[in-house]
CSV table of C-alpha atoms in Angstrom, one decimal:
chain,number,residue,atom,x,y,z
A,4,MET,CA,39.1,-17.5,39.6
A,5,LYS,CA,37.3,-20.5,38.0
A,6,LEU,CA,39.1,-23.8,38.5
A,7,LEU,CA,39.0,-27.4,37.2
A,8,HIS,CA,38.5,-30.2,39.6
A,9,LEU,CA,41.1,-32.8,38.7
A,10,LEU,CA,41.1,-36.4,39.7
A,11,ILE,CA,44.0,-38.6,38.7
A,12,LEU,CA,43.6,-42.4,39.0
A,13,THR,CA,46.2,-45.1,38.5
A,14,PRO,CA,46.1,-48.9,38.9
A,15,TYR,CA,47.3,-48.3,42.4
A,16,GLY,CA,44.5,-45.9,43.3
A,17,LYS,CA,43.9,-42.2,43.6
A,18,TYR,CA,47.1,-40.2,42.9
A,19,TYR,CA,45.7,-36.6,42.9
A,20,ASP,CA,42.4,-35.0,43.8
A,21,ASP,CA,42.4,-31.2,43.8
A,22,HIS,CA,41.6,-28.0,41.9
A,23,VAL,CA,43.9,-26.7,39.2
A,24,SER,CA,43.7,-23.8,36.7
A,25,PHE,CA,45.3,-25.5,33.7
A,26,ILE,CA,46.4,-29.0,32.5
A,27,SER,CA,48.7,-29.7,29.6
A,28,PHE,CA,49.5,-33.1,28.0
A,29,ARG,CA,50.2,-34.7,24.7
A,30,ASN,CA,48.1,-37.1,22.7
A,31,SER,CA,49.1,-38.8,19.4
A,32,ASP,CA,48.4,-35.7,17.3
A,33,PHE,CA,49.3,-32.6,19.4
A,34,THR,CA,49.7,-31.0,22.7
A,35,LEU,CA,46.4,-30.1,24.4
A,36,GLY,CA,45.7,-27.5,27.1
A,37,ILE,CA,42.6,-27.8,29.3
A,38,SER,CA,41.3,-24.7,31.2
A,39,PRO,CA,38.0,-24.0,32.9
A,40,SER,CA,35.0,-24.0,30.7
A,41,HIS,CA,36.7,-26.4,28.2
A,42,ALA,CA,34.4,-28.3,25.8
A,43,PRO,CA,33.6,-31.9,26.8
A,44,LEU,CA,36.4,-34.2,25.7
A,45,ILE,CA,37.6,-37.7,25.8
A,46,SER,CA,41.1,-38.3,24.5
A,47,GLU,CA,44.1,-40.6,24.9
A,48,ILE,CA,47.2,-39.4,26.6
A,49,ASP,CA,50.6,-40.5,25.2
A,50,ILE,CA,53.8,-41.0,27.1
A,51,CYS,CA,54.5,-37.4,27.9
A,52,VAL,CA,55.1,-34.8,30.5
A,53,LEU,CA,51.8,-33.7,32.1
A,54,THR,CA,51.8,-30.2,33.5
A,55,LEU,CA,49.4,-28.8,36.0
A,56,SER,CA,49.0,-25.2,37.0
A,57,LYS,CA,47.8,-24.4,40.5
A,58,ASP,CA,48.2,-21.1,42.4
A,59,ASN,CA,50.3,-19.7,39.7
A,60,LYS,CA,52.8,-22.5,40.0
A,61,LYS,CA,53.5,-25.2,37.4
A,62,VAL,CA,54.1,-28.8,38.4
A,63,SER,CA,55.2,-31.5,35.9
A,64,PHE,CA,54.9,-35.2,36.0
A,65,ALA,CA,56.1,-38.1,33.8
A,66,THR,CA,53.2,-40.3,32.6
A,67,SER,CA,53.2,-43.4,30.6
A,68,GLY,CA,49.8,-42.8,28.9
A,69,GLY,CA,46.2,-43.2,29.6
A,70,ILE,CA,42.9,-41.4,29.0
A,71,ILE,CA,41.3,-38.0,29.9
A,72,ASN,CA,37.7,-37.2,30.3
A,73,VAL,CA,36.7,-33.5,30.6
A,74,LYS,CA,33.1,-32.5,31.4
A,75,ASN,CA,31.7,-29.5,33.2
A,76,ASP,CA,35.0,-28.5,34.7
A,77,GLU,CA,35.5,-32.0,36.1
A,78,VAL,CA,38.6,-33.7,34.7
A,79,THR,CA,39.4,-37.3,35.3
A,80,LEU,CA,42.7,-38.8,34.2
A,81,ILE,CA,43.1,-42.6,34.2
A,82,LEU,CA,46.8,-43.2,33.8
A,83,ASN,CA,49.0,-46.2,33.5
A,84,SER,CA,51.6,-44.5,35.7
A,85,ILE,CA,52.5,-41.0,36.9
A,86,GLU,CA,55.6,-39.7,38.7
A,87,SER,CA,56.8,-36.4,39.8
A,88,ALA,CA,60.5,-35.6,39.3
A,89,SER,CA,61.2,-36.2,43.0
A,90,GLU,CA,59.7,-39.7,42.7
A,91,ILE,CA,61.9,-40.8,39.8
A,92,ASP,CA,65.1,-42.7,40.4
A,93,LEU,CA,67.4,-41.3,37.7
A,94,GLU,CA,69.8,-44.3,37.8
A,95,ARG,CA,67.0,-46.7,37.4
A,96,ALA,CA,65.5,-44.7,34.5
A,97,LEU,CA,68.9,-44.6,32.8
A,98,SER,CA,69.3,-48.4,33.2
A,99,ALA,CA,65.8,-49.0,31.8
A,100,LYS,CA,66.7,-46.8,28.8
A,101,ASN,CA,69.9,-48.7,28.1
A,102,ARG,CA,68.2,-52.1,28.4
A,103,ALA,CA,65.5,-51.1,26.0
A,104,ASP,CA,67.9,-49.6,23.5
A,105,GLU,CA,70.1,-52.8,23.7
A,106,ARG,CA,67.0,-54.9,22.9
A,107,LEU,CA,66.2,-52.6,19.9
A,108,ALA,CA,69.8,-52.7,18.6
A,109,ASN,CA,70.1,-56.5,18.9
A,110,LYS,CA,66.6,-57.3,17.4
A,111,GLU,CA,66.8,-61.0,18.1
A,112,LYS,CA,63.9,-62.9,16.8
A,113,ASP,CA,62.2,-63.2,20.2
A,114,THR,CA,62.5,-59.4,20.9
A,115,ASP,CA,59.2,-57.6,21.1
A,116,ILE,CA,60.2,-54.5,19.2
A,117,GLU,CA,57.1,-52.4,20.0
A,118,ARG,CA,57.4,-53.2,23.7
A,119,ALA,CA,61.1,-52.2,23.7
A,120,LYS,CA,60.3,-48.9,21.9
A,121,LEU,CA,57.7,-48.0,24.5
A,122,ALA,CA,60.0,-48.9,27.3
A,123,SER,CA,62.7,-46.6,25.8
A,124,GLN,CA,60.1,-43.8,25.4
A,125,ARG,CA,58.9,-44.1,29.0
A,126,ALA,CA,62.5,-44.1,30.3
A,127,MET,CA,63.5,-41.1,28.2
A,128,ASN,CA,60.4,-39.2,29.4
A,129,ARG,CA,61.4,-39.8,33.0
A,130,ILE,CA,65.0,-38.8,32.3
A,131,ASN,CA,63.9,-35.6,30.6
A,132,LEU,CA,61.6,-34.6,33.5
A,133,VAL,CA,64.3,-35.1,36.1
A,134,LYS,CA,66.9,-33.1,34.0
A,135,GLN,CA,64.3,-30.3,33.5
A,136,ASN,CA,64.0,-30.1,37.3
A,137,GLN,CA,67.6,-30.1,38.2
């Protein structure tokens, strides 16, 4: 079976370096699936659940966005952050969601609305991933 070589990089270094059969993620327009022999592609990745298929098993991760480069069955993801469900502290994610939502509700003049919206989305993405895996 033909596979993709996947390299995932974050600001903290290499997170993943292995072969997979399929990658699924979301960009600003739609959900994309990458399989072997995919056409060359460079795309953004939104805050989303990233799913990898390997050895007929699916593994999902919460990511806070980044970019993907696909060329000749070599896939590189450069992500702001990535966490598996087991790496996520659910209580911390719930607190982050509450803080962001409070900032959005209060809308004081010094509140950065876009930053609060993104923080809320990131927290909700983490919460959803943990709940899917319980």
